[in-house]
Amino acid sequence: AQCCIVAFIALFFTRLWLVSVLYAAWWFIDREKPNKGGRRIHAIRNSIVWKYMRDYFPIKLVKTVELDPRQNYLMGFHPHGVLAAGAFLNFCTEASGFSTLFPGITPHLMMLSLWFRVPFFRDYLMSGGLVPSDKESASYVLQRPEGGNMLAIIVGGAQEALDARPGSCTLLLKNRKGFVRLAIENGTPLVPIFSFGENDLFEQVRNPKGSWLRQIQHRLQQIMGVSLPLFHARGIFQYTFGLVPYRRPICTVVGKPIPVQKKHRPSKEEIDQVHQKYLNELYKLFEEHKAKYNIPEDRHLEFI
């Protein structure tokens, strides 16, 4: 993103200044496109680069039930991890075969609206199916009358990334209910997703709640909207230290839909009821599949 900003500004001071001028005009005309479902480019989604990325870890998408393409779906993705690698590769590329597993369904993944203000980078984000994380954008995707749209939300968000470390089963979800309200207002089934191995790609500097490091990270997140976990893993040619993620498998398991009754203005009690049902289904999904992915029997999800 920083490179795109630098390139956009730098072009003004070269013989190619007209490129930035024309792009700025296009940017203004096209400014609403991210909130209208974006503009995916299948050549980019199908690029061979993503297949190499898939095989590096490797990453796998697992279907547990069939999804009716005549409906729209709101999917909650857990956990965030440091980079949300599973969410990106499974829903923003075809490397794991999303269209084959779920024919007739078009995936969208929500991302911080901030990144859609970056020149050039915004177009790259839209090419994969990313949309801004705001209500207008979400409603546009979920209100498609003929169905066939899927909106994935990484519910724990940037704040959850600060707890992403190998073996962690803690999810920032107990008081995250906005996505449930969104599902009820649109009458959209909720689908829980758990990505086994998502937290295992990096080690993170110890930052317990109340520590000075955690306080600084939390403050920066409030100011910028993005968290800054201090992570490390391996190098390119050695395994001791670096910023390259470990080669550890990620298995993203898509659960079964939870039916939701449409209501324009749901009460707090109605939201709480659906939210609790979602927590139960996510917990059940984790328990049913954890043994396949080497999670100890005595380890369970913790909602905070």
Tab-separated table of C-alpha atoms in Angstrom:
chain	number	residue	atom	x	y	z
A	1	ALA	CA	0.000	0.000	0.000
A	2	GLN	CA	2.815	2.403	0.874
A	3	CYS	CA	4.494	1.671	-2.469
A	4	CYS	CA	1.282	2.536	-4.305
A	5	ILE	CA	1.003	5.889	-2.522
A	6	VAL	CA	4.660	6.712	-3.242
A	7	ALA	CA	4.283	5.726	-6.920
A	8	PHE	CA	1.109	7.800	-7.323
A	9	ILE	CA	2.776	10.924	-5.881
A	10	ALA	CA	6.153	10.353	-7.577
A	11	LEU	CA	4.583	10.134	-11.042
A	12	PHE	CA	3.480	13.781	-10.721
A	13	PHE	CA	7.153	14.791	-10.825
A	14	THR	CA	8.053	12.812	-13.947
A	15	ARG	CA	7.159	12.853	-17.643
A	16	LEU	CA	4.431	10.351	-16.764
A	17	TRP	CA	2.535	12.874	-14.622
A	18	LEU	CA	-0.508	12.437	-16.846
A	19	VAL	CA	-0.889	8.851	-15.579
A	20	SER	CA	-1.548	10.086	-12.040
A	21	VAL	CA	-3.841	12.857	-13.279
A	22	LEU	CA	-5.939	10.447	-15.334
A	23	TYR	CA	-6.003	7.920	-12.498
A	24	ALA	CA	-7.123	10.611	-10.049
A	25	ALA	CA	-10.016	11.469	-12.386
A	26	TRP	CA	-10.906	7.779	-12.722
A	27	TRP	CA	-10.632	7.325	-8.962
A	28	PHE	CA	-13.183	10.117	-8.414
A	29	ILE	CA	-15.627	8.712	-10.980
A	30	ASP	CA	-15.202	5.175	-9.626
A	31	ARG	CA	-15.213	6.115	-5.918
A	32	GLU	CA	-18.428	4.227	-5.068
A	33	LYS	CA	-17.419	0.960	-6.733
A	34	PRO	CA	-15.890	-0.698	-3.615
A	35	ASN	CA	-19.237	-0.259	-1.808
A	36	LYS	CA	-21.117	-1.784	-4.750
A	37	GLY	CA	-19.545	-5.228	-4.662
A	38	GLY	CA	-16.183	-4.231	-6.145
A	39	ARG	CA	-14.767	-5.323	-9.485
A	40	ARG	CA	-13.247	-8.804	-9.465
A	41	ILE	CA	-10.785	-9.867	-12.147
A	42	HIS	CA	-10.811	-13.629	-12.659
A	43	ALA	CA	-7.334	-13.676	-14.231
A	44	ILE	CA	-5.906	-12.354	-10.953
A	45	ARG	CA	-8.016	-14.668	-8.778
A	46	ASN	CA	-6.799	-17.634	-10.842
A	47	SER	CA	-3.135	-16.595	-10.945
A	48	ILE	CA	-0.628	-19.431	-10.486
A	49	VAL	CA	1.070	-17.341	-7.765
A	50	TRP	CA	-1.743	-18.235	-5.360
A	51	LYS	CA	-1.276	-21.962	-6.027
A	52	TYR	CA	2.373	-21.664	-4.930
A	53	MET	CA	1.188	-19.826	-1.820
A	54	ARG	CA	-1.371	-22.583	-1.135
A	55	ASP	CA	1.266	-25.304	-1.436
A	56	TYR	CA	3.790	-23.461	0.754
A	57	PHE	CA	1.813	-23.980	3.978
A	58	PRO	CA	-0.316	-25.837	2.579
A	59	ILE	CA	-3.831	-24.342	2.817
A	60	LYS	CA	-7.019	-26.362	2.378
A	61	LEU	CA	-10.716	-25.402	2.260
A	62	VAL	CA	-13.081	-27.988	3.793
A	63	LYS	CA	-16.840	-28.133	3.098
A	64	THR	CA	-19.111	-29.820	5.652
A	65	VAL	CA	-22.519	-29.213	3.981
A	66	GLU	CA	-23.885	-28.055	0.642
A	67	LEU	CA	-24.864	-24.378	0.342
A	68	ASP	CA	-27.915	-23.400	-1.721
A	69	PRO	CA	-26.777	-20.902	-4.419
A	70	ARG	CA	-30.250	-19.325	-4.368
A	71	GLN	CA	-29.467	-17.805	-0.973
A	72	ASN	CA	-26.993	-15.207	0.245
A	73	TYR	CA	-24.788	-16.062	3.238
A	74	LEU	CA	-22.955	-14.171	5.969
A	75	MET	CA	-19.908	-16.116	7.133
A	76	GLY	CA	-17.960	-15.451	10.317
A	77	PHE	CA	-14.270	-16.315	9.937
A	78	HIS	CA	-12.204	-17.274	13.013
A	79	PRO	CA	-9.489	-16.698	14.106
A	80	HIS	CA	-7.888	-13.631	12.510
A	81	GLY	CA	-4.318	-14.830	12.990
A	82	VAL	CA	-1.539	-12.376	12.200
A	83	LEU	CA	-2.120	-12.129	8.440
A	84	ALA	CA	-5.514	-13.854	7.895
A	85	ALA	CA	-3.762	-15.962	5.245
A	86	GLY	CA	-6.507	-18.597	5.140
A	87	ALA	CA	-9.274	-16.041	4.657
A	88	PHE	CA	-7.430	-14.323	1.817
A	89	LEU	CA	-6.363	-17.411	-0.084
A	90	ASN	CA	-9.663	-19.291	0.273
A	91	PHE	CA	-12.032	-16.426	-0.540
A	92	CYS	CA	-9.992	-13.961	-2.641
A	93	THR	CA	-8.348	-16.505	-4.939
A	94	GLU	CA	-9.319	-19.804	-6.560
A	95	ALA	CA	-6.220	-21.636	-5.295
A	96	SER	CA	-8.239	-23.822	-2.912
A	97	GLY	CA	-11.095	-24.316	-5.388
A	98	PHE	CA	-13.884	-22.249	-3.807
A	99	SER	CA	-15.986	-22.146	-6.994
A	100	THR	CA	-15.713	-25.928	-7.376
A	101	LEU	CA	-16.666	-26.619	-3.757
A	102	PHE	CA	-19.476	-24.046	-3.702
A	103	PRO	CA	-20.778	-23.707	-7.277
A	104	GLY	CA	-22.978	-20.702	-7.996
A	105	ILE	CA	-21.740	-18.720	-4.982
A	106	THR	CA	-19.611	-15.574	-5.302
A	107	PRO	CA	-17.341	-14.932	-2.280
A	108	HIS	CA	-16.572	-11.482	-0.848
A	109	LEU	CA	-14.249	-10.749	2.068
A	110	MET	CA	-14.489	-7.593	4.165
A	111	MET	CA	-11.379	-5.493	4.785
A	112	LEU	CA	-10.734	-2.199	6.576
A	113	SER	CA	-12.205	0.671	4.539
A	114	LEU	CA	-8.933	2.562	5.016
A	115	TRP	CA	-7.141	0.447	2.395
A	116	PHE	CA	-9.680	1.306	-0.306
A	117	ARG	CA	-8.489	4.924	-0.175
A	118	VAL	CA	-5.027	3.961	-1.426
A	119	PRO	CA	-4.514	4.635	-5.165
A	120	PHE	CA	-3.892	1.575	-7.380
A	121	PHE	CA	-4.017	-0.681	-4.299
A	122	ARG	CA	-7.825	-0.308	-4.125
A	123	ASP	CA	-8.156	-1.775	-7.603
A	124	TYR	CA	-5.949	-4.718	-6.675
A	125	LEU	CA	-8.086	-5.385	-3.570
A	126	MET	CA	-11.318	-5.298	-5.570
A	127	SER	CA	-9.887	-7.679	-8.177
A	128	GLY	CA	-9.878	-10.488	-5.613
A	129	GLY	CA	-13.351	-9.837	-4.210
A	130	LEU	CA	-12.463	-7.699	-1.193
A	131	VAL	CA	-14.994	-5.071	-0.097
A	132	PRO	CA	-14.866	-2.323	2.590
A	133	SER	CA	-15.926	-3.242	6.106
A	134	ASP	CA	-18.904	-0.912	6.422
A	135	LYS	CA	-22.663	-1.445	6.567
A	136	GLU	CA	-23.367	0.004	3.118
A	137	SER	CA	-20.957	-2.391	1.446
A	138	ALA	CA	-22.208	-5.396	3.429
A	139	SER	CA	-25.865	-4.662	2.711
A	140	TYR	CA	-25.214	-4.355	-1.017
A	141	VAL	CA	-23.698	-7.844	-1.120
A	142	LEU	CA	-26.309	-9.471	1.132
A	143	GLN	CA	-29.336	-7.941	-0.597
A	144	ARG	CA	-28.741	-9.530	-3.985
A	145	PRO	CA	-32.310	-10.673	-4.858
A	146	GLU	CA	-31.324	-13.801	-6.823
A	147	GLY	CA	-28.943	-14.974	-4.065
A	148	GLY	CA	-25.544	-16.521	-4.720
A	149	ASN	CA	-23.490	-14.013	-2.719
A	150	MET	CA	-21.319	-14.876	0.282
A	151	LEU	CA	-19.875	-12.228	2.592
A	152	ALA	CA	-17.062	-13.302	4.934
A	153	ILE	CA	-16.277	-11.183	7.994
A	154	ILE	CA	-13.203	-11.759	10.160
A	155	VAL	CA	-15.162	-11.041	13.313
A	156	GLY	CA	-12.249	-10.674	15.746
A	157	GLY	CA	-10.633	-8.090	13.483
A	158	ALA	CA	-7.317	-6.380	14.009
A	159	GLN	CA	-7.623	-6.502	17.803
A	160	GLU	CA	-7.747	-10.303	17.807
A	161	ALA	CA	-4.445	-10.391	15.900
A	162	LEU	CA	-2.715	-9.216	19.101
A	163	ASP	CA	-3.521	-12.604	20.684
A	164	ALA	CA	-2.497	-14.677	17.651
A	165	ARG	CA	0.207	-17.138	18.669
A	166	PRO	CA	0.704	-20.891	18.214
A	167	GLY	CA	-1.755	-22.974	20.214
A	168	SER	CA	-4.091	-20.079	21.019
A	169	CYS	CA	-7.815	-20.875	20.949
A	170	THR	CA	-9.013	-17.514	22.244
A	171	LEU	CA	-11.548	-15.641	20.086
A	172	LEU	CA	-12.633	-12.027	20.487
A	173	LEU	CA	-16.327	-12.730	20.024
A	174	LYS	CA	-18.320	-12.466	23.252
A	175	ASN	CA	-19.334	-8.839	22.641
A	176	ARG	CA	-19.004	-8.757	18.845
A	177	LYS	CA	-22.641	-8.717	17.718
A	178	GLY	CA	-22.732	-6.273	14.805
A	179	PHE	CA	-22.469	-9.084	12.259
A	180	VAL	CA	-25.444	-10.837	13.911
A	181	ARG	CA	-27.554	-7.683	13.660
A	182	LEU	CA	-26.557	-7.411	9.992
A	183	ALA	CA	-27.645	-11.003	9.337
A	184	ILE	CA	-31.032	-10.476	11.030
A	185	GLU	CA	-31.709	-7.191	9.211
A	186	ASN	CA	-31.089	-8.917	5.881
A	187	GLY	CA	-32.562	-12.307	6.781
A	188	THR	CA	-29.244	-13.925	5.826
A	189	PRO	CA	-28.157	-17.336	7.210
A	190	LEU	CA	-25.057	-17.207	9.404
A	191	VAL	CA	-22.255	-19.663	8.656
A	192	PRO	CA	-19.435	-20.237	11.211
A	193	ILE	CA	-15.937	-20.898	9.868
A	194	PHE	CA	-12.920	-22.042	11.864
A	195	SER	CA	-9.485	-21.973	10.271
A	196	PHE	CA	-7.308	-24.553	12.032
A	197	GLY	CA	-3.631	-23.559	12.007
A	198	GLU	CA	-4.268	-19.853	11.355
A	199	ASN	CA	-2.576	-18.864	14.626
A	200	ASP	CA	0.436	-21.145	14.096
A	201	LEU	CA	2.219	-19.226	11.327
A	202	PHE	CA	4.110	-16.780	13.566
A	203	GLU	CA	5.466	-16.372	17.064
A	204	GLN	CA	4.552	-13.091	18.758
A	205	VAL	CA	6.380	-10.997	21.331
A	206	ARG	CA	4.731	-11.506	24.721
A	207	ASN	CA	2.116	-8.791	25.243
A	208	PRO	CA	-0.268	-9.725	28.095
A	209	LYS	CA	-3.180	-7.400	28.791
A	210	GLY	CA	-2.092	-4.546	31.021
A	211	SER	CA	1.516	-4.606	29.812
A	212	TRP	CA	3.069	-1.447	28.384
A	213	LEU	CA	3.442	-3.068	24.971
A	214	ARG	CA	-0.235	-4.071	24.839
A	215	GLN	CA	-1.305	-0.579	25.869
A	216	ILE	CA	0.779	0.976	23.075
A	217	GLN	CA	-0.574	-1.529	20.524
A	218	HIS	CA	-4.142	-0.886	21.636
A	219	ARG	CA	-3.653	2.879	21.424
A	220	LEU	CA	-2.149	2.659	17.932
A	221	GLN	CA	-5.028	0.465	16.845
A	222	GLN	CA	-7.542	3.066	18.060
A	223	ILE	CA	-5.724	5.788	16.116
A	224	MET	CA	-4.957	3.954	12.854
A	225	GLY	CA	-7.583	1.215	12.775
A	226	VAL	CA	-4.938	-1.475	12.262
A	227	SER	CA	-3.081	-3.439	14.931
A	228	LEU	CA	0.684	-3.846	14.977
A	229	PRO	CA	1.552	-7.268	16.419
A	230	LEU	CA	5.297	-7.767	16.905
A	231	PHE	CA	5.672	-11.119	15.184
A	232	HIS	CA	8.521	-13.244	13.882
A	233	ALA	CA	8.990	-16.681	12.345
A	234	ARG	CA	11.679	-17.947	9.943
A	235	GLY	CA	13.985	-16.480	7.312
A	236	ILE	CA	14.172	-17.263	3.600
A	237	PHE	CA	17.292	-19.443	3.846
A	238	GLN	CA	17.296	-20.297	7.553
A	239	TYR	CA	14.723	-21.365	10.125
A	240	THR	CA	15.993	-19.448	13.155
A	241	PHE	CA	14.542	-15.963	12.780
A	242	GLY	CA	12.775	-13.819	10.180
A	243	LEU	CA	9.419	-12.533	8.968
A	244	VAL	CA	8.577	-15.381	6.584
A	245	PRO	CA	5.681	-17.463	8.006
A	246	TYR	CA	6.347	-21.011	9.146
A	247	ARG	CA	5.336	-23.817	6.780
A	248	ARG	CA	2.438	-25.089	8.840
A	249	PRO	CA	-0.862	-26.376	7.414
A	250	ILE	CA	-4.050	-24.327	7.506
A	251	CYS	CA	-7.395	-26.122	7.179
A	252	THR	CA	-10.358	-23.761	6.875
A	253	VAL	CA	-13.560	-25.621	7.798
A	254	VAL	CA	-16.890	-24.141	6.668
A	255	GLY	CA	-19.752	-25.093	9.004
A	256	LYS	CA	-23.471	-25.445	8.391
A	257	PRO	CA	-25.791	-22.415	7.958
A	258	ILE	CA	-27.780	-21.118	10.912
A	259	PRO	CA	-31.234	-19.945	9.684
A	260	VAL	CA	-32.032	-16.341	10.620
A	261	GLN	CA	-35.493	-14.731	10.661
A	262	LYS	CA	-35.486	-11.354	8.903
A	263	LYS	CA	-36.423	-8.346	11.014
A	264	HIS	CA	-35.761	-4.705	10.173
A	265	ARG	CA	-35.171	-3.585	13.763
A	266	PRO	CA	-34.219	-6.564	15.926
A	267	SER	CA	-34.333	-6.161	19.699
A	268	LYS	CA	-31.297	-6.680	21.921
A	269	GLU	CA	-32.807	-9.947	23.157
A	270	GLU	CA	-33.256	-11.246	19.606
A	271	ILE	CA	-29.672	-10.363	18.707
A	272	ASP	CA	-28.376	-12.003	21.881
A	273	GLN	CA	-30.351	-15.171	21.154
A	274	VAL	CA	-28.971	-15.559	17.617
A	275	HIS	CA	-25.479	-14.615	18.821
A	276	GLN	CA	-25.571	-17.375	21.464
A	277	LYS	CA	-26.747	-19.866	18.858
A	278	TYR	CA	-23.807	-18.824	16.675
A	279	LEU	CA	-21.339	-19.306	19.561
A	280	ASN	CA	-22.756	-22.777	20.205
A	281	GLU	CA	-22.459	-23.817	16.550
A	282	LEU	CA	-18.914	-22.464	16.263
A	283	TYR	CA	-17.911	-24.293	19.453
A	284	LYS	CA	-19.478	-27.501	18.126
A	285	LEU	CA	-17.674	-27.101	14.778
A	286	PHE	CA	-14.336	-26.761	16.585
A	287	GLU	CA	-14.967	-29.767	18.824
A	288	GLU	CA	-16.067	-31.993	15.927
A	289	HIS	CA	-12.971	-31.329	13.827
A	290	LYS	CA	-10.129	-30.531	16.243
A	291	ALA	CA	-8.881	-34.132	16.505
A	292	LYS	CA	-8.242	-34.208	12.730
A	293	TYR	CA	-5.914	-31.220	13.035
A	294	ASN	CA	-3.863	-32.313	16.064
A	295	ILE	CA	-5.607	-30.119	18.630
A	296	PRO	CA	-5.315	-31.712	22.119
A	297	GLU	CA	-8.540	-33.189	23.490
A	298	ASP	CA	-8.417	-30.916	26.563
A	299	ARG	CA	-8.149	-27.711	24.529
A	300	HIS	CA	-11.371	-25.793	23.884
A	301	LEU	CA	-12.424	-22.481	22.397
A	302	GLU	CA	-12.490	-19.511	24.761
A	303	PHE	CA	-14.676	-16.513	23.917
A	304	ILE	CA	-13.627	-13.134	25.328
